[in-house]
Amino acid sequence: GENVEQHPSTLSVQEGDSAVIKCTYSDSASNYFPWYKQELGKRPQLIIDIRSNVGEKKDQRIAVTLNKTAKHFSLHITETQPEDSAVYFCAASKGTGGFKTIFGAGTRLFVKA
Amino acid sequence: DAGVIQSPRHEVTEMGQEVTLRCKLISGHNSLFWYRQTMMRGLELLIYFNNNVPIDDSGMPEDRFSAKMPNASFSTLKIQPSEPRDSAVYFCASRGTVNEKLFFGSGTQLSVL
């Protein structure tokens, strides 16, 4: 069935360093790939997304890349700050309507000051 | 718009009791998703609806779980009878017709003693 795998499960970086989280998806028909950030005790919130017709998207310190051939997509956070510490989820979907969004297992990011 | 509204925020109950979780969609949204979050399993999709119709309930763990959409803006997730292993955070999320973005509610922290 449809599956999204996410690595690593835990990531610890020094403040100012970069963090990279990687995901793979199984359904080649997936065309929408969002990333959610969940702070402790809060709801997941969308931070960036990418569609299959684009290879890369950037928003300030965060960027996402997509390799449709390999079915890989990645989240890059540069110049990390302590407030970036959270759990990050990747997800994949085939669109709106009757399609579901499947989430990866999550990556717990720690940014050490 | 107040966003996706879930109630209650916290529920503590005893094993064997019936539990009902509630979710109000964002006005105009027509897709509704119920997720369960635990440390072990991450964000599991339990069931989702499109235009009030259940599309996929394969994630519902057992017959003890049921979900309904009595109207276009409201959904309930019922567990009867509840068991300690049902303890988790339950999120609902809604989605519109044009954009694939999911909007999450605040979640219900369920503890079954």
Coordinates of N, CA and C in Angstrom, one line a residue, chain B residues 47-100:
Chain B
I47 N -9.4 7.3 9.5 CA -10.5 7.3 8.5 C -10.6 8.7 7.9
Y48 N -11.1 8.8 6.6 CA -11.3 10.1 6.1 C -12.6 10.1 5.2
F49 N -13.2 11.3 5.2 CA -14.4 11.5 4.5 C -14.2 12.6 3.4
N50 N -15.0 12.4 2.3 CA -15.0 13.5 1.3 C -16.5 13.7 1.0
N51 N -16.9 14.9 1.1 CA -18.4 15.3 0.9 C -19.3 14.4 1.8
N52 N -18.9 14.2 3.0 CA -19.7 13.5 4.0 C -19.6 12.0 3.9
V53 N -19.0 11.5 2.9 CA -19.0 10.1 2.6 C -17.6 9.5 3.0
P54 N -17.7 8.4 3.8 CA -16.4 7.8 4.2 C -15.7 7.1 3.0
I55 N -14.5 7.5 2.8 CA -13.7 7.0 1.6 C -12.9 5.8 1.9
D56 N -12.2 5.9 3.1 CA -11.3 4.8 3.5 C -11.3 4.7 5.0
D57 N -11.7 3.6 5.5 CA -11.7 3.4 7.0 C -10.8 2.3 7.3
S58 N -9.8 1.9 6.4 CA -9.0 0.8 6.7 C -8.0 1.0 7.9
G59 N -7.9 2.2 8.3 CA -7.0 2.5 9.4 C -7.7 2.4 10.8
M60 N -9.0 2.2 10.8 CA -9.7 2.1 12.0 C -9.3 0.8 12.7
P61 N -8.8 0.8 13.9 CA -8.2 -0.4 14.5 C -9.1 -1.5 14.7
E62 N -10.3 -1.3 15.2 CA -11.2 -2.4 15.5 C -12.6 -1.9 15.4
D63 N -13.5 -2.8 15.5 CA -15.0 -2.5 15.5 C -15.4 -1.6 16.6
R64 N -14.5 -1.4 17.6 CA -14.8 -0.6 18.7 C -14.8 0.9 18.3
F65 N -14.2 1.2 17.2 CA -14.0 2.5 16.7 C -15.1 2.8 15.6
S66 N -15.7 3.9 15.6 CA -16.7 4.3 14.6 C -16.6 5.8 14.4
A67 N -16.8 6.3 13.2 CA -16.8 7.7 12.9 C -18.0 8.0 12.0
K68 N -18.5 9.2 12.2 CA -19.7 9.7 11.4 C -19.5 11.2 11.0
M69 N -20.2 11.5 9.9 CA -20.3 12.9 9.6 C -21.8 13.2 9.4
P70 N -22.5 13.6 10.4 CA -23.9 13.8 10.3 C -24.3 15.0 9.4
N71 N -23.3 15.9 9.2 CA -23.5 17.0 8.3 C -22.2 17.5 7.7
A72 N -22.2 18.4 6.9 CA -21.0 18.8 6.1 C -19.9 19.5 7.0
S73 N -20.3 19.9 8.2 CA -19.3 20.7 8.9 C -18.9 20.0 10.3
F74 N -19.4 18.8 10.5 CA -19.2 18.2 11.8 C -18.9 16.7 11.7
S75 N -18.1 16.2 12.6 CA -17.8 14.8 12.6 C -17.6 14.3 14.1
T76 N -17.8 13.1 14.3 CA -17.6 12.4 15.6 C -16.8 11.2 15.4
L77 N -15.9 10.9 16.4 CA -15.2 9.6 16.4 C -15.5 9.0 17.8
K78 N -16.1 7.8 17.7 CA -16.6 7.1 18.9 C -15.8 5.9 19.2
I79 N -15.4 5.7 20.5 CA -14.8 4.4 20.9 C -15.7 3.8 22.0
Q80 N -16.1 2.6 21.7 CA -17.0 1.9 22.6 C -16.8 0.4 22.5
P81 N -16.3 -0.3 23.5 CA -15.8 0.3 24.8 C -14.4 0.7 24.7
S82 N -14.0 1.7 25.5 CA -12.6 2.1 25.4 C -11.7 1.2 26.2
E83 N -10.4 1.2 25.8 CA -9.4 0.3 26.4 C -8.1 1.2 26.6
P84 N -7.3 0.8 27.6 CA -6.1 1.6 27.9 C -5.2 1.9 26.7
R85 N -5.1 0.9 25.8 CA -4.3 1.0 24.6 C -4.8 2.1 23.6
D86 N -6.0 2.6 23.8 CA -6.6 3.6 23.0 C -6.0 5.0 23.4
S87 N -5.3 5.1 24.5 CA -4.8 6.3 25.0 C -3.8 6.9 23.9
A88 N -4.1 8.1 23.5 CA -3.3 8.8 22.5 C -3.8 10.2 22.3
V89 N -3.2 10.9 21.4 CA -3.8 12.2 21.0 C -4.5 12.0 19.6
Y90 N -5.7 12.4 19.6 CA -6.5 12.2 18.3 C -6.7 13.6 17.7
F91 N -6.3 13.7 16.4 CA -6.4 14.9 15.7 C -7.4 14.7 14.6
C92 N -8.2 15.8 14.3 CA -8.9 15.8 13.1 C -8.3 16.9 12.2
A93 N -8.5 16.8 10.9 CA -7.9 17.8 10.0 C -8.9 18.0 8.9
S94 N -9.0 19.2 8.4 CA -9.9 19.4 7.2 C -9.2 19.9 6.0
R95 N -9.8 19.8 4.9 CA -9.1 20.2 3.6 C -10.2 20.8 2.7
G96 N -9.9 21.8 1.9 CA -10.8 22.3 1.0 C -10.8 21.6 -0.4
T97 N -11.4 22.3 -1.3 CA -11.6 21.6 -2.7 C -10.5 22.0 -3.6
V98 N -9.8 23.1 -3.3 CA -8.8 23.7 -4.3 C -7.4 23.4 -3.9
N99 N -7.1 23.5 -2.6 CA -5.7 23.4 -2.1 C -5.6 22.1 -1.3
E100 N -4.5 21.4 -1.5 CA -4.3 20.1 -0.8 C -3.9 20.3 0.7

